Amino acid sequence: MKKSHIIFALIAFSLAGILMFTLSIANLRKTNKQINDIFDTYYSHVDYILKGQVISKKLLYDYGSHYKDAYILTVQVDSMEIMKNELSDDERFFGIYDSELKRAYIISPIYSYRTFQPYGDNEELPRISVLTSTRDRTVKFSDGLELGMIISDSKDVFNEFENENTIHF
């Protein structure tokens, strides 16, 4: 094979690699913008403070990898102060709140911050607090764990908890 053919092939493959890299960066930026838009829309419609004790967890997604599994957490609410909740029925939401039972249901990973292992069945689960008015907007667990909020449009996940006393937040 001639040297000029090899150089041409190297240049062609290099250009194809640069093009694929550029397209993947553009797609990543588009995806990040879409995610940011979801959160910006959500936070423009809500303002609340949630504090309580996680009393149970139900496995929702078993990722089977290094990602932490997601659970539906049941929170016995100590305080739920809603300053603003302008979510429409078709908008994404963080969880539901049952005013009669004083319970909130959210989707989140949960594991021990000290051991990075799942909580055992007989272990006491941590307390949580969520403040949407702060800049970090995280779920803060009493053991030191802080996680980003999972904003969902999966209304069917919460069907078993929905009733006339529940609101999306």
Tab-separated table of C-alpha atoms in Angstrom:
chain	number	residue	atom	x	y	z
A	1	MET	CA	0.000	0.000	0.000
A	2	LYS	CA	1.298	3.405	-0.910
A	3	LYS	CA	2.288	5.900	1.723
A	4	SER	CA	-0.157	8.465	0.280
A	5	HIS	CA	-3.076	6.039	0.715
A	6	ILE	CA	-2.153	5.458	4.354
A	7	ILE	CA	-1.912	9.206	5.016
A	8	PHE	CA	-5.253	9.778	3.276
A	9	ALA	CA	-6.894	7.031	5.369
A	10	LEU	CA	-5.434	8.466	8.590
A	11	ILE	CA	-6.714	11.942	7.730
A	12	ALA	CA	-10.161	10.583	6.831
A	13	PHE	CA	-10.427	8.591	10.082
A	14	SER	CA	-9.166	11.566	12.090
A	15	LEU	CA	-11.780	13.852	10.537
A	16	ALA	CA	-14.502	11.267	11.162
A	17	GLY	CA	-13.386	10.994	14.796
A	18	ILE	CA	-13.401	14.769	15.231
A	19	LEU	CA	-16.870	14.963	13.672
A	20	MET	CA	-18.233	12.219	15.962
A	21	PHE	CA	-16.693	13.893	19.023
A	22	THR	CA	-18.166	17.278	18.054
A	23	LEU	CA	-21.617	15.767	17.504
A	24	SER	CA	-21.532	13.959	20.860
A	25	ILE	CA	-20.566	17.203	22.656
A	26	ALA	CA	-23.401	19.059	20.901
A	27	ASN	CA	-25.863	16.311	21.879
A	28	LEU	CA	-24.627	16.392	25.492
A	29	ARG	CA	-25.132	20.169	25.654
A	30	LYS	CA	-28.637	19.800	24.229
A	31	THR	CA	-29.474	17.098	26.793
A	32	ASN	CA	-28.063	19.189	29.654
A	33	LYS	CA	-30.119	22.174	28.501
A	34	GLN	CA	-33.276	20.041	28.436
A	35	ILE	CA	-32.580	18.808	31.975
A	36	ASN	CA	-31.868	22.343	33.184
A	37	ASP	CA	-35.117	23.538	31.574
A	38	ILE	CA	-37.079	20.822	33.431
A	39	PHE	CA	-35.614	21.888	36.772
A	40	ASP	CA	-35.968	25.623	36.032
A	41	THR	CA	-39.647	25.130	35.176
A	42	TYR	CA	-40.213	23.025	38.290
A	43	TYR	CA	-38.520	25.477	40.657
A	44	SER	CA	-40.376	28.425	39.147
A	45	HIS	CA	-43.671	26.751	40.164
A	46	VAL	CA	-42.864	25.561	43.697
A	47	ASP	CA	-41.414	26.752	46.971
A	48	TYR	CA	-41.652	24.519	50.025
A	49	ILE	CA	-39.855	23.098	53.034
A	50	LEU	CA	-40.273	19.418	53.881
A	51	LYS	CA	-38.848	17.848	57.049
A	52	GLY	CA	-39.500	14.407	58.447
A	53	GLN	CA	-38.443	10.869	59.249
A	54	VAL	CA	-38.044	8.270	56.503
A	55	ILE	CA	-40.142	5.382	57.808
A	56	SER	CA	-39.980	2.973	54.881
A	57	LYS	CA	-38.391	2.354	51.524
A	58	LYS	CA	-39.704	0.330	48.598
A	59	LEU	CA	-37.353	-0.629	45.769
A	60	LEU	CA	-38.404	1.058	42.547
A	61	TYR	CA	-35.410	0.684	40.183
A	62	ASP	CA	-32.629	-1.856	40.620
A	63	TYR	CA	-29.917	-0.486	38.370
A	64	GLY	CA	-27.671	-3.504	38.909
A	65	SER	CA	-24.541	-1.405	38.468
A	66	HIS	CA	-22.486	1.179	40.329
A	67	TYR	CA	-25.501	3.511	40.293
A	68	LYS	CA	-27.434	3.524	43.544
A	69	ASP	CA	-30.892	1.952	43.346
A	70	ALA	CA	-33.945	4.218	43.496
A	71	TYR	CA	-36.661	3.761	46.099
A	72	ILE	CA	-40.059	5.184	46.907
A	73	LEU	CA	-39.438	6.668	50.335
A	74	THR	CA	-42.296	7.135	52.782
A	75	VAL	CA	-41.635	10.130	55.005
A	76	GLN	CA	-43.548	10.792	58.225
A	77	VAL	CA	-43.723	14.571	57.937
A	78	ASP	CA	-42.825	16.772	60.903
A	79	SER	CA	-43.347	19.949	58.917
A	80	MET	CA	-44.466	20.698	55.383
A	81	GLU	CA	-44.547	24.399	54.659
A	82	ILE	CA	-45.770	25.167	51.154
A	83	MET	CA	-45.206	28.775	50.137
A	84	LYS	CA	-46.006	28.165	46.471
A	85	ASN	CA	-47.343	25.169	44.540
A	86	GLU	CA	-48.464	26.078	41.039
A	87	LEU	CA	-47.899	22.702	39.412
A	88	SER	CA	-50.472	21.658	36.855
A	89	ASP	CA	-51.572	18.024	36.552
A	90	ASP	CA	-49.366	17.417	33.518
A	91	GLU	CA	-46.140	18.818	35.019
A	92	ARG	CA	-43.270	16.883	36.539
A	93	PHE	CA	-43.175	16.746	40.321
A	94	PHE	CA	-40.947	15.622	43.200
A	95	GLY	CA	-43.462	13.674	45.262
A	96	ILE	CA	-46.911	13.616	46.782
A	97	TYR	CA	-48.059	14.779	50.196
A	98	ASP	CA	-50.998	13.279	52.085
A	99	SER	CA	-52.319	15.964	54.441
A	100	GLU	CA	-54.483	13.507	56.384
A	101	LEU	CA	-51.711	11.004	57.151
A	102	LYS	CA	-49.006	13.707	57.204
A	103	ARG	CA	-46.883	11.582	54.910
A	104	ALA	CA	-44.867	12.406	51.842
A	105	TYR	CA	-43.788	9.947	49.170
A	106	ILE	CA	-40.705	10.696	47.075
A	107	ILE	CA	-38.325	8.887	44.719
A	108	SER	CA	-34.703	8.836	45.830
A	109	PRO	CA	-31.721	6.594	46.319
A	110	ILE	CA	-31.037	5.916	50.004
A	111	TYR	CA	-27.940	4.410	51.541
A	112	SER	CA	-25.741	4.939	54.570
A	113	TYR	CA	-23.405	7.878	54.071
A	114	ARG	CA	-20.910	6.276	56.461
A	115	THR	CA	-20.680	2.872	54.755
A	116	PHE	CA	-22.101	3.602	51.274
A	117	GLN	CA	-24.160	0.423	51.684
A	118	PRO	CA	-27.958	0.070	51.607
A	119	TYR	CA	-29.761	0.306	54.925
A	120	GLY	CA	-30.631	-3.091	56.370
A	121	ASP	CA	-34.224	-4.094	57.038
A	122	ASN	CA	-33.882	-3.541	60.799
A	123	GLU	CA	-31.826	-0.338	60.655
A	124	GLU	CA	-33.402	2.986	61.528
A	125	LEU	CA	-33.727	5.142	58.435
A	126	PRO	CA	-32.517	8.756	58.510
A	127	ARG	CA	-34.434	12.010	58.762
A	128	ILE	CA	-34.640	14.216	55.666
A	129	SER	CA	-35.095	17.859	54.821
A	130	VAL	CA	-35.804	19.457	51.459
A	131	LEU	CA	-35.711	23.229	50.948
A	132	THR	CA	-36.503	24.396	47.427
A	133	SER	CA	-35.633	28.022	48.147
A	134	THR	CA	-31.925	27.292	48.695
A	135	ARG	CA	-29.457	27.252	45.835
A	136	ASP	CA	-28.404	23.623	46.211
A	137	ARG	CA	-31.952	22.198	46.234
A	138	THR	CA	-30.944	18.797	47.520
A	139	VAL	CA	-32.453	16.097	49.677
A	140	LYS	CA	-30.449	16.241	52.903
A	141	PHE	CA	-30.368	13.131	55.053
A	142	SER	CA	-29.538	13.287	58.768
A	143	ASP	CA	-26.564	10.936	58.333
A	144	GLY	CA	-24.808	13.511	56.128
A	145	LEU	CA	-25.887	12.196	52.726
A	146	GLU	CA	-27.025	14.859	50.238
A	147	LEU	CA	-28.607	13.884	46.920
A	148	GLY	CA	-30.130	15.759	44.023
A	149	MET	CA	-33.893	15.796	43.703
A	150	ILE	CA	-35.523	13.408	41.226
A	151	ILE	CA	-38.265	15.279	39.390
A	152	SER	CA	-40.609	12.747	37.802
A	153	ASP	CA	-43.514	12.625	35.402
A	154	SER	CA	-44.294	9.021	36.379
A	155	LYS	CA	-47.645	9.564	38.051
A	156	ASP	CA	-48.401	5.832	38.021
A	157	VAL	CA	-45.509	5.199	40.441
A	158	PHE	CA	-47.501	6.945	43.167
A	159	ASN	CA	-50.972	5.526	42.325
A	160	GLU	CA	-51.199	3.415	45.480
A	161	PHE	CA	-50.684	6.522	47.650
A	162	GLU	CA	-52.998	8.925	45.795
A	163	ASN	CA	-56.333	9.914	47.330
A	164	GLU	CA	-58.491	13.016	47.842
A	165	ASN	CA	-56.034	14.269	50.498
A	166	THR	CA	-52.889	14.176	48.340
A	167	ILE	CA	-51.206	16.910	46.346
A	168	HIS	CA	-48.236	16.809	44.011
A	169	PHE	CA	-45.313	18.944	45.062
